[in-house]
PDB file of C-alpha atoms in Angstrom:
ATOM      1  CA  UNK A   1      95.682 143.931  83.245  1.00 53.00           C
ATOM      2  CA  UNK A   2      92.887 142.164  85.103  1.00 62.00           C
ATOM      3  CA  UNK A   3      90.446 144.869  84.008  1.00 62.00           C
ATOM      4  CA  UNK A   4      91.338 144.370  80.356  1.00 63.00           C
ATOM      5  CA  UNK A   5      90.873 140.601  80.643  1.00 61.00           C
ATOM      6  CA  UNK A   6      87.395 141.245  82.009  1.00 64.00           C
ATOM      7  CA  UNK A   7      86.541 143.621  79.181  1.00 67.00           C
ATOM      8  CA  UNK A   8      87.630 141.295  76.338  1.00 73.00           C
ATOM      9  CA  UNK A   9      84.801 138.719  76.608  1.00 76.00           C
ATOM     10  CA  UNK A  10      82.345 141.586  76.938  1.00 81.00           C
ATOM     11  CA  UNK A  11      83.405 143.040  73.597  1.00 78.00           C
ATOM     12  CA  UNK A  12      83.204 139.577  72.063  1.00 79.00           C
ATOM     13  CA  UNK A  13      79.673 139.157  73.434  1.00 83.00           C
ATOM     14  CA  UNK A  14      78.659 142.539  72.021  1.00 82.00           C
ATOM     15  CA  UNK A  15      80.060 141.618  68.609  1.00 83.00           C
ATOM     16  CA  UNK A  16      78.037 138.381  68.588  1.00 81.00           C
ATOM     17  CA  UNK A  17      74.956 140.268  69.775  1.00 82.00           C
ATOM     18  CA  UNK A  18      75.321 142.815  66.966  1.00 82.00           C
ATOM     19  CA  UNK A  19      75.756 140.024  64.437  1.00 84.00           C
ATOM     20  CA  UNK A  20      72.521 138.440  65.673  1.00 81.00           C
ATOM     21  CA  UNK A  21      70.708 141.752  65.332  1.00 85.00           C
ATOM     22  CA  UNK A  22      71.880 142.225  61.742  1.00 86.00           C
ATOM     23  CA  UNK A  23      70.860 138.646  60.947  1.00 85.00           C
ATOM     24  CA  UNK A  24      67.428 139.312  62.417  1.00 86.00           C
ATOM     25  CA  UNK A  25      67.148 142.536  60.407  1.00 86.00           C
ATOM     26  CA  UNK A  26      68.157 140.748  57.216  1.00 86.00           C
ATOM     27  CA  UNK A  27      65.542 138.046  57.704  1.00 86.00           C
ATOM     28  CA  UNK A  28      62.922 140.678  58.550  1.00 86.00           C
ATOM     29  CA  UNK A  29      63.725 142.485  55.301  1.00 85.00           C
ATOM     30  CA  UNK A  30      63.575 139.176  53.406  1.00 84.00           C
ATOM     31  CA  UNK A  31      60.152 138.485  54.919  1.00 85.00           C
ATOM     32  CA  UNK A  32      58.989 141.974  53.929  1.00 82.00           C
ATOM     33  CA  UNK A  33      60.119 141.415  50.346  1.00 81.00           C
ATOM     34  CA  UNK A  34      58.645 137.929  50.079  1.00 76.00           C
ATOM     35  CA  UNK A  35      55.268 138.527  51.728  1.00 70.00           C
TER      36      UNK A  35
END
């Protein structure tokens, strides 16, 4: 139970991290297209 509680925020952090990476990739692609 305690282990699972510890793992939950970690997964949340990873999800946010992945979202940031995709955002960065999208803006990089946009920059490539524009310039």
